[in-house]
Every structure is written in structure tokens, then in C-alpha cells.
Amino acid sequence: MHKPIFLNHISLYFPNKICFEDFSTQIQSGDRIAIIGNNGSGKSTLLKIIKGDIEPSEGEVTNSKNIVFGYVPQLILEYNDLSGGEKFNKALSHAFSQQPNILLLDEPTNHLDLKNRNFLIKMLNFYKGTLIIVSHDVELLRNSIDTLWHIDNGQIKIFNGKYDDYYNAILQERHSIENELSSLAKEKKEAHKSLMKEQERAKKSKQRGERLVEQKRWLPALGDLKANYATRTAGKKSSSITSRREFLNERLSNLRLPEIIKPTFSLTAKNVGSKIIVSISDGQIRYGDKIILSGITLSVSGGEHLAIIGDNGSGKTTLMKAILNVPQVIKTGFWDLPDNSDIGYLDQHYSSLDSSKTVLETLSDIAPNKIHAELRDLLNSFLFKKNEEVNKSVSVLSGGERARLALAKIALQTPRLLLIDEITNNIDLETKQHVIQVLREYPGAMIIISHDSALP
């Protein structure tokens, strides 16, 4: 148990950037809070502000003396001889050795294999203290928290409830707003038609009243009166519709659900076929004299999606490197593999991207026969829409932008086999939704290494 932590009007600013402003709340003993938001929104810094390691740009945090924090950062720099999962487990054990009544975890499931991830979720569910985590792991969010702090658009919004309830509430609100916008569009169209009819009737009435105007010049034409009245009425109605539409669009924008990517692949489902493109029998892989895996037998046909699971350090990535024909990995047995030109590779570091290129150059270099307009259309579908976005250097792209650009490359020259190695590590929820959207549409064969159950 601990006394409440008070966050009083705290704000976080960086040069040329506002992460969030004027956030006030209380953290009660036993709360289970997840901090979500896009990469760079200030989630990790907020954890440090709560812990007292960093002062907020404005406002203050009031902690009581009986609070003991257990903190595991996202990047664990110690224990360089250990794997990512081993580093996390060691750091978590150290945090628990402090007997904390508040546990702060920053992206705890990154680099954990499925077994360790499930163990962590079970352990957190048994933990009786206060839990505050930064995470993009939907399974963790579903099972281990009951309050969401969403950092978005310079504000922190609090939602009391499960992640699925939160997301469904946003979806329902968006659906309601979109329906209302659709009704407004129809209403405006009908109002315009009505105005055109009224103006036509007024024109005919004006022509009939011309004789009356000749007889009594001091009277305005009846047609003019009707036309003016119709125009004023229609103008007020149009203004009202415009005002309501602007209000609804602002509400829709503030929901900030991920934009939808609808990719078009150069390889279609029709020409994928069912031919086996990877066949391995009695295979063995090793580095030098060290055997990593043996007795490998598997096959993958066109359009098939295969997941490779196993503990950290069990050889999953080495197997993928063997399929990629990396020379350092020695193979024995029967291996029938596609040429590297027919294999695409996506990893969490997006190593296929050249940091010296711009976004547009990244695509134009691999498809010199494509005209500028075609490349811009493709980039637009992957949400690179503005000139400054397509001319941005790869070296300054955010994690989400790198992910979208790497996926755009795959869409431009769709390989028959796509290898994916933990691509959802270190990306925010919005980018993960983009990855899932694209991979669900991918028509070729796919081999995935991931602990993320959301991937197709």
C-alpha cells in the first residue's frame, strides 16, 4: 500500500515540440495503468517524471515517503553478454528485489519470446502493487491493466476500462461521426437541389411579373422577393451545415485512429500459385563448428504464412539467415530455396533502408522505370503525402515512418517470399496497425518470427 501520487498540472516540452500540457490526476494504490501513444510522444519520460528522476517542464509531482519504485527501462545497457530477454529478466529481478509497491515498466515485452512473455503477463497479474507500464503489446494491455493514459495531440486522456473497451468506444464514435457527416453531405446536396428549383421558379415568376413592374414601378418584382428569400434561407442552411461539418471533422480528427493503408502489390494472388518455394529436408545450420539447429524439415508454398516460434537464443533468426543465404551460416542437408531477388526481408531495425537516401529515392532507385507520378501514388498510399515527407532523408525518419517505407518497398517489388523478424518490436500501436493492415493483404508466402499474436 502507498499514499496517492498527485500529478498537478504537469506539462512536458522539448525544443519545437509539445508532448503534453496541463495534466492532473492521482495514482492510487493498486492502480494498473498503461501509458500509450505514438513514438516520441513522451511516454518513457512520463514514467521518469512519476519516479522523480526528471522534473516536468511545468507543474509538480507529489510523492509520499513510503513509496518504493521498481523500475525497468526500455533499453537495458548492462549485462552486455546476455540476450535481450535475459537482460530484461535480470533487470526485473533486480527491480523486485527492492520490494516495490509501485512497478514501472517501459516496453517490457520487447525482445521476449512467447514463453517469457506469457510468464511476465501471469506474474504481473499476481502482482498486488501499483503497476504503470508503457507498452504497445495488445495482449499485455488486454490482460494486465484497467486504466489507459493516451498521450495524443498534446493532451493525456484517461480511460477507465480495458483496452478493447477503449478501442471499441473510439471505433463506435468514429462510425457515428462518419454516418453524421454522410447525412450532412446528402442534406447539403438536397439543399442545393432545392435552391436551384426555387431559383428557377423565381426566374419564371419574375418574367410573369415584369408587366406589373411596368405599371407600378415602385413595387419590387415578386420574383425578386422570392429569389431573395430563397437565397437567404438557403444561405443560412448551407452555413449551418458547414458549421456542423467543421465541428464533426474536428471531433473525428481528435479521435486520431490510425489512417488506413490500402496497398497494391506488384504480385497478385492469381499468379502466386501453390508451388512449393521453400523445401528443406534433414537440414542443419551452424556457425563454424557450433551447431545451432539440426533435423530441419519444412516446406512453404505460395501464399502460405508460416510462424517460427521458440525461446530466445533457440536459432530462429539464424534459420532465417540460412534461408537468406547469409554466407556465415553453414548449411548441410537438402535446401531448395528461391533466389535472394525473390526474397524480401523486414526486421525491427529496417536494415533494408539506406540512410543516405530520401524517401522518394528509396523507391526510385529500385524501380527506375516507374514515372514520378506512379511513385508518388504508391507513397501516398503509405501515408507519405506531402512534398516535405517524400523528400525527407531516411536518416531522420521516425520508427513508424521507417516501417511504412520498408513496407512500401515490399509493395513496389513484391517478393514471392517475405521474411519478417520481430518487426513489431519498438513500434507504437498506430504503426503496428499499419503493419498488420499491409501484411494481411500480402499475397505471397511469408515466414514470421514474432511473439506478437496480433500479426496475421
Coordinates of C-alpha atoms in Angstrom, one line a residue, residues 75-436:
L75 CA 16.9 0.0 -23.1
I76 CA 18.9 -2.1 -20.7
L77 CA 22.5 -1.3 -21.2
E78 CA 24.1 -3.5 -18.6
Y79 CA 24.7 -7.2 -18.9
N80 CA 26.1 -7.0 -22.5
D81 CA 26.8 -10.7 -22.6
L82 CA 23.2 -11.6 -22.3
S83 CA 20.3 -11.7 -24.8
G84 CA 17.5 -9.1 -24.8
G85 CA 15.2 -11.5 -22.9
E86 CA 17.9 -12.4 -20.4
K87 CA 18.7 -8.7 -19.8
F88 CA 15.1 -7.9 -19.1
N89 CA 14.6 -10.9 -16.7
K90 CA 17.8 -9.9 -14.8
A91 CA 16.7 -6.2 -14.6
L92 CA 13.2 -7.3 -13.5
S93 CA 14.6 -9.5 -10.8
H94 CA 16.7 -6.6 -9.5
A95 CA 13.6 -4.3 -9.5
F96 CA 11.6 -6.9 -7.5
S97 CA 14.5 -7.2 -5.0
Q98 CA 13.7 -3.6 -3.9
Q99 CA 10.2 -4.9 -2.8
P100 CA 8.5 -2.1 -4.7
N101 CA 4.9 -1.0 -4.1
I102 CA 5.0 0.7 -7.5
L103 CA 6.3 -1.1 -10.5
L104 CA 7.3 0.9 -13.6
L105 CA 8.0 -1.0 -16.8
D106 CA 8.9 0.5 -20.2
E107 CA 8.0 -1.7 -23.1
P108 CA 8.6 -4.9 -21.1
T109 CA 7.7 -7.5 -23.7
N110 CA 10.2 -6.2 -26.3
H111 CA 12.7 -8.9 -27.1
L112 CA 10.8 -11.5 -25.0
D113 CA 10.0 -14.9 -26.6
L114 CA 6.5 -16.3 -26.3
K115 CA 7.2 -18.3 -23.1
N116 CA 8.8 -15.4 -21.3
R117 CA 6.1 -13.1 -22.4
N118 CA 3.3 -15.3 -21.1
F119 CA 5.2 -15.8 -17.9
L120 CA 5.5 -12.0 -17.5
I121 CA 1.8 -11.4 -18.0
K122 CA 0.9 -14.1 -15.4
M123 CA 3.4 -12.6 -13.0
L124 CA 2.0 -9.1 -13.4
N125 CA -1.5 -10.4 -12.9
F126 CA -0.4 -11.8 -9.5
Y127 CA 1.5 -8.6 -8.5
K128 CA -0.6 -6.8 -5.9
G129 CA 1.2 -3.4 -6.0
T130 CA 0.6 -0.4 -8.3
L131 CA 1.6 -1.1 -12.0
I132 CA 2.4 1.5 -14.5
I133 CA 3.6 0.3 -17.9
V134 CA 4.5 1.8 -21.3
S135 CA 3.5 -0.8 -23.9
H136 CA 2.3 -1.4 -27.4
D137 CA 1.6 -5.0 -26.7
V138 CA -2.1 -5.5 -27.1
E139 CA -2.1 -8.9 -25.3
L140 CA -0.4 -7.3 -22.3
L141 CA -2.8 -4.4 -22.4
R142 CA -5.8 -6.7 -22.5
N143 CA -4.7 -8.9 -19.6
S144 CA -2.9 -6.7 -17.1
I145 CA -4.3 -3.2 -17.0
D146 CA -7.6 -1.4 -16.2
T147 CA -6.8 2.2 -16.9
L148 CA -5.3 3.8 -20.1
W149 CA -3.5 7.1 -20.3
H150 CA -3.4 8.0 -24.0
I151 CA -0.9 10.7 -24.9
D152 CA -2.1 12.3 -28.2
N153 CA -2.3 15.7 -29.8
G154 CA -0.6 17.4 -26.8
Q155 CA -3.1 16.0 -24.3
I156 CA -3.3 13.0 -22.0
K157 CA -6.8 11.4 -22.0
I158 CA -7.7 8.9 -19.2
F159 CA -9.9 6.0 -20.0
N160 CA -11.1 3.7 -17.1
G161 CA -11.6 0.2 -18.6
K162 CA -10.0 -2.5 -20.7
Y163 CA -8.0 -1.8 -23.9
D164 CA -10.6 -3.4 -26.1
D165 CA -13.4 -1.3 -24.5
Y166 CA -11.4 1.8 -25.2
Y167 CA -10.6 0.9 -28.8
N168 CA -14.2 -0.2 -29.5
A169 CA -15.6 3.1 -27.9
I170 CA -13.4 5.1 -30.3
L171 CA -14.4 3.0 -33.3
Q172 CA -18.1 3.4 -32.4
E173 CA -17.7 7.2 -32.0
R174 CA -15.9 7.4 -35.3
H175 CA -18.6 5.3 -37.0
S176 CA -21.2 7.6 -35.6
I177 CA -19.4 10.8 -36.7
E178 CA -18.8 9.4 -40.2
N179 CA -22.5 8.5 -40.5
E180 CA -23.5 12.0 -39.5
L181 CA -21.0 13.5 -42.0
S182 CA -22.5 11.3 -44.7
S183 CA -26.0 12.5 -43.7
L184 CA -24.8 16.1 -43.8
A185 CA -23.4 15.6 -47.3
K186 CA -26.8 14.3 -48.5
E187 CA -28.5 17.1 -46.8
K188 CA -26.3 19.7 -48.4
K189 CA -26.9 18.1 -51.8
E190 CA -30.7 18.2 -51.3
A191 CA -30.5 21.8 -50.1
H192 CA -28.6 22.7 -53.3
K193 CA -31.1 21.0 -55.5
S194 CA -34.0 22.8 -53.6
L195 CA -32.2 26.1 -54.1
M196 CA -31.8 25.5 -57.9
K197 CA -35.5 24.6 -58.2
E198 CA -36.6 27.7 -56.2
Q199 CA -34.3 30.0 -58.3
E200 CA -35.8 28.5 -61.5
R201 CA -39.4 29.1 -60.2
A202 CA -38.4 32.7 -59.1
K203 CA -37.0 33.4 -62.5
K204 CA -40.2 32.4 -64.2
S205 CA -42.3 34.3 -61.6
K206 CA -40.1 37.4 -62.3
Q207 CA -40.8 37.2 -66.0
R208 CA -44.5 37.0 -65.4
G209 CA -44.3 40.0 -63.0
E210 CA -42.5 42.2 -65.5
R211 CA -45.8 43.8 -66.7
L212 CA -46.7 44.6 -63.1
V213 CA -43.4 46.4 -62.6
E214 CA -44.1 48.4 -65.8
Q215 CA -47.5 49.5 -64.3
K216 CA -46.2 50.1 -60.7
R217 CA -42.5 50.8 -60.8
W218 CA -42.4 51.5 -57.1
L219 CA -43.2 47.8 -56.3
P220 CA -40.3 45.3 -56.4
A221 CA -40.8 42.3 -58.7
L222 CA -42.4 39.4 -57.0
G223 CA -39.8 37.1 -58.5
D224 CA -37.0 39.2 -56.9
L225 CA -38.7 38.9 -53.5
K226 CA -39.0 35.1 -53.8
A227 CA -35.4 34.8 -55.1
N228 CA -34.0 36.9 -52.3
Y229 CA -35.9 35.0 -49.7
A230 CA -34.9 31.6 -51.1
T231 CA -31.3 32.7 -51.3
R232 CA -31.2 33.9 -47.7
T233 CA -32.9 30.8 -46.4
A234 CA -30.6 28.5 -48.4
G235 CA -27.6 30.5 -47.4
K236 CA -28.4 30.1 -43.7
K237 CA -29.0 26.4 -44.1
S238 CA -25.7 26.0 -46.0
S239 CA -23.8 27.9 -43.3
S240 CA -25.4 25.7 -40.6
I241 CA -24.4 22.5 -42.5
T242 CA -20.8 23.9 -43.0
S243 CA -20.5 24.7 -39.3
R244 CA -21.8 21.3 -38.2
R245 CA -19.4 19.6 -40.7
E246 CA -16.4 21.5 -39.4
F247 CA -17.3 20.6 -35.8
L248 CA -17.7 16.9 -36.7
N249 CA -14.4 16.9 -38.7
E250 CA -12.6 18.4 -35.7
R251 CA -14.0 15.7 -33.4
L252 CA -13.0 13.0 -36.0
S253 CA -9.5 14.4 -36.2
N254 CA -9.2 14.4 -32.4
L255 CA -10.0 10.7 -32.3
R256 CA -6.7 10.1 -34.0
L257 CA -7.3 6.5 -35.1
P258 CA -4.7 5.1 -37.4
E259 CA -5.1 6.1 -41.1
I260 CA -5.8 3.1 -43.2
I261 CA -3.2 1.8 -45.6
K262 CA -4.6 0.0 -48.7
P263 CA -1.5 -1.3 -50.6
T264 CA -1.4 -2.5 -54.1
F265 CA 1.2 -5.3 -54.6
S266 CA 3.0 -6.0 -57.9
L267 CA 2.5 -9.7 -57.1
T268 CA -1.2 -10.7 -57.1
A269 CA -2.9 -13.7 -55.5
K270 CA -3.8 -15.0 -59.0
N271 CA -0.1 -15.5 -60.0
V272 CA 1.2 -16.8 -56.7
G273 CA 0.1 -20.3 -57.3
S274 CA 0.5 -23.2 -54.9
K275 CA 4.0 -24.3 -56.0
I276 CA 6.4 -25.1 -53.1
I277 CA 9.0 -22.3 -53.0
V278 CA 11.0 -23.4 -49.9
S279 CA 11.8 -27.0 -49.2
I280 CA 14.3 -28.2 -46.5
S281 CA 14.9 -31.8 -45.6
D282 CA 17.2 -33.1 -42.8
G283 CA 18.8 -29.6 -42.7
Q284 CA 21.4 -28.5 -40.3
I285 CA 22.8 -24.9 -39.6
R286 CA 25.9 -23.9 -37.7
Y287 CA 28.4 -21.2 -37.2
G288 CA 31.8 -22.7 -37.6
D289 CA 31.8 -25.9 -35.5
K290 CA 28.8 -24.8 -33.4
I291 CA 25.6 -26.5 -34.4
I292 CA 22.6 -24.2 -34.0
L293 CA 19.8 -26.4 -35.3
S294 CA 19.6 -29.8 -36.8
G295 CA 16.9 -32.1 -38.2
I296 CA 15.2 -29.2 -40.0
T297 CA 12.4 -30.3 -42.3
L298 CA 9.8 -27.8 -43.6
S299 CA 8.2 -26.6 -46.8
V300 CA 6.4 -23.4 -47.7
S301 CA 4.2 -22.9 -50.8
G302 CA 3.0 -19.8 -52.5
G303 CA 0.6 -17.7 -50.3
E304 CA 1.3 -19.8 -47.2
H305 CA 2.1 -18.0 -43.9
L306 CA 4.4 -19.8 -41.5
A307 CA 5.4 -18.7 -38.0
I308 CA 8.6 -19.7 -36.4
I309 CA 8.4 -19.8 -32.6
G310 CA 10.8 -20.7 -29.9
D311 CA 12.8 -19.5 -26.9
N312 CA 15.2 -16.6 -27.1
G313 CA 18.5 -17.9 -28.5
S314 CA 17.0 -21.0 -30.0
G315 CA 18.1 -20.2 -33.5
K316 CA 15.0 -18.6 -35.1
T317 CA 16.9 -15.7 -36.6
T318 CA 19.8 -18.0 -37.7
L319 CA 17.3 -20.1 -39.6
M320 CA 16.0 -17.1 -41.3
K321 CA 19.6 -16.0 -42.2
A322 CA 20.1 -19.5 -43.7
I323 CA 17.1 -19.1 -45.9
L324 CA 18.6 -15.7 -47.0
N325 CA 21.8 -17.5 -47.9
V326 CA 23.9 -15.5 -45.5
P327 CA 27.5 -16.9 -46.1
Q328 CA 28.4 -17.0 -42.4
V329 CA 25.7 -19.6 -41.7
I330 CA 26.8 -23.0 -42.8
K331 CA 24.1 -25.3 -44.2
T332 CA 24.0 -29.0 -44.7
G333 CA 21.2 -31.3 -45.9
F334 CA 18.8 -30.5 -48.7
W335 CA 17.9 -26.9 -49.2
D336 CA 15.8 -25.8 -52.1
L337 CA 15.4 -22.0 -51.8
P338 CA 14.4 -19.1 -54.0
D339 CA 17.0 -16.6 -55.3
N340 CA 17.6 -13.7 -53.0
S341 CA 16.0 -11.5 -55.6
D342 CA 12.7 -13.3 -54.9
I343 CA 13.0 -12.8 -51.1
G344 CA 12.1 -9.7 -49.1
Y345 CA 13.3 -9.2 -45.6
L346 CA 11.9 -7.0 -42.8
D347 CA 13.5 -6.7 -39.4
Q348 CA 12.9 -4.4 -36.4
H349 CA 15.9 -2.2 -37.5
Y350 CA 14.7 -1.8 -41.1
S351 CA 18.2 -2.7 -42.3
S352 CA 17.0 -2.8 -45.9
L353 CA 16.7 1.1 -45.9
D354 CA 19.7 3.3 -47.0
S355 CA 20.0 6.2 -44.5
S356 CA 21.7 8.4 -47.2
K357 CA 18.6 8.3 -49.5
T358 CA 15.4 10.3 -49.3
V359 CA 12.0 8.6 -49.1
L360 CA 11.4 9.1 -52.8
E361 CA 14.9 8.0 -53.8
T362 CA 14.4 4.8 -51.9
L363 CA 11.7 3.7 -54.3
S364 CA 13.0 5.3 -57.5
D365 CA 16.4 3.5 -57.1
I366 CA 14.7 0.1 -57.2
A367 CA 12.2 1.0 -59.9
P368 CA 13.9 3.4 -62.3
N369 CA 11.2 2.6 -65.0
K370 CA 8.4 4.0 -62.8
I371 CA 7.4 7.5 -63.5
H372 CA 7.3 10.1 -60.8
A373 CA 3.5 10.2 -60.5
E374 CA 3.4 6.4 -60.0
L375 CA 5.9 6.5 -57.2
R376 CA 4.1 9.4 -55.5
D377 CA 0.8 7.5 -55.8
L378 CA 2.4 4.5 -54.0
L379 CA 4.0 6.7 -51.3
N380 CA 0.7 8.4 -50.8
S381 CA -1.0 5.1 -50.1
F382 CA 1.7 4.5 -47.4
L383 CA 0.8 7.9 -45.9
F384 CA 3.8 9.9 -47.4
K385 CA 1.6 12.6 -48.9
K386 CA 3.4 15.9 -48.7
N387 CA 6.4 17.1 -50.7
E388 CA 8.4 17.5 -47.5
E389 CA 7.5 14.0 -46.5
V390 CA 8.7 12.3 -49.7
N391 CA 11.9 14.4 -49.8
K392 CA 12.8 13.7 -46.2
S393 CA 16.0 11.8 -45.6
V394 CA 15.7 8.2 -44.3
S395 CA 18.2 9.1 -41.6
V396 CA 15.7 11.4 -39.8
L397 CA 12.6 9.2 -40.2
S398 CA 10.7 8.1 -37.1
G399 CA 10.3 4.4 -36.4
G400 CA 6.8 4.4 -37.7
E401 CA 7.9 6.2 -40.9
R402 CA 10.7 3.7 -41.4
A403 CA 8.3 0.8 -41.0
R404 CA 5.9 2.3 -43.6
L405 CA 8.7 3.0 -46.1
A406 CA 10.1 -0.6 -45.7
L407 CA 6.6 -1.9 -46.4
A408 CA 6.3 0.4 -49.4
K409 CA 9.4 -1.2 -50.9
I410 CA 7.8 -4.6 -50.5
A411 CA 4.7 -3.4 -52.2
L412 CA 6.7 -1.9 -55.1
Q413 CA 8.6 -5.1 -55.9
T414 CA 6.6 -7.8 -54.2
P415 CA 8.8 -10.8 -53.5
R416 CA 7.4 -14.3 -53.7
L417 CA 8.7 -14.9 -50.1
L418 CA 8.7 -12.4 -47.3
L419 CA 10.8 -13.0 -44.2
I420 CA 9.8 -11.0 -41.1
D421 CA 11.9 -10.9 -37.9
E422 CA 10.3 -9.3 -34.9
I423 CA 9.1 -6.3 -36.9
T424 CA 6.7 -5.1 -34.3
N425 CA 9.4 -4.6 -31.6
N426 CA 9.8 -0.9 -30.7
I427 CA 6.9 0.5 -32.7
D428 CA 3.8 2.2 -31.4
L429 CA 0.3 0.9 -31.6
E430 CA -0.6 3.1 -34.7
T431 CA 2.4 1.8 -36.7
K432 CA 1.6 -1.8 -35.6
Q433 CA -1.9 -1.4 -37.1
H434 CA -0.3 -0.2 -40.3
V435 CA 2.0 -3.3 -40.4
I436 CA -1.0 -5.6 -39.7

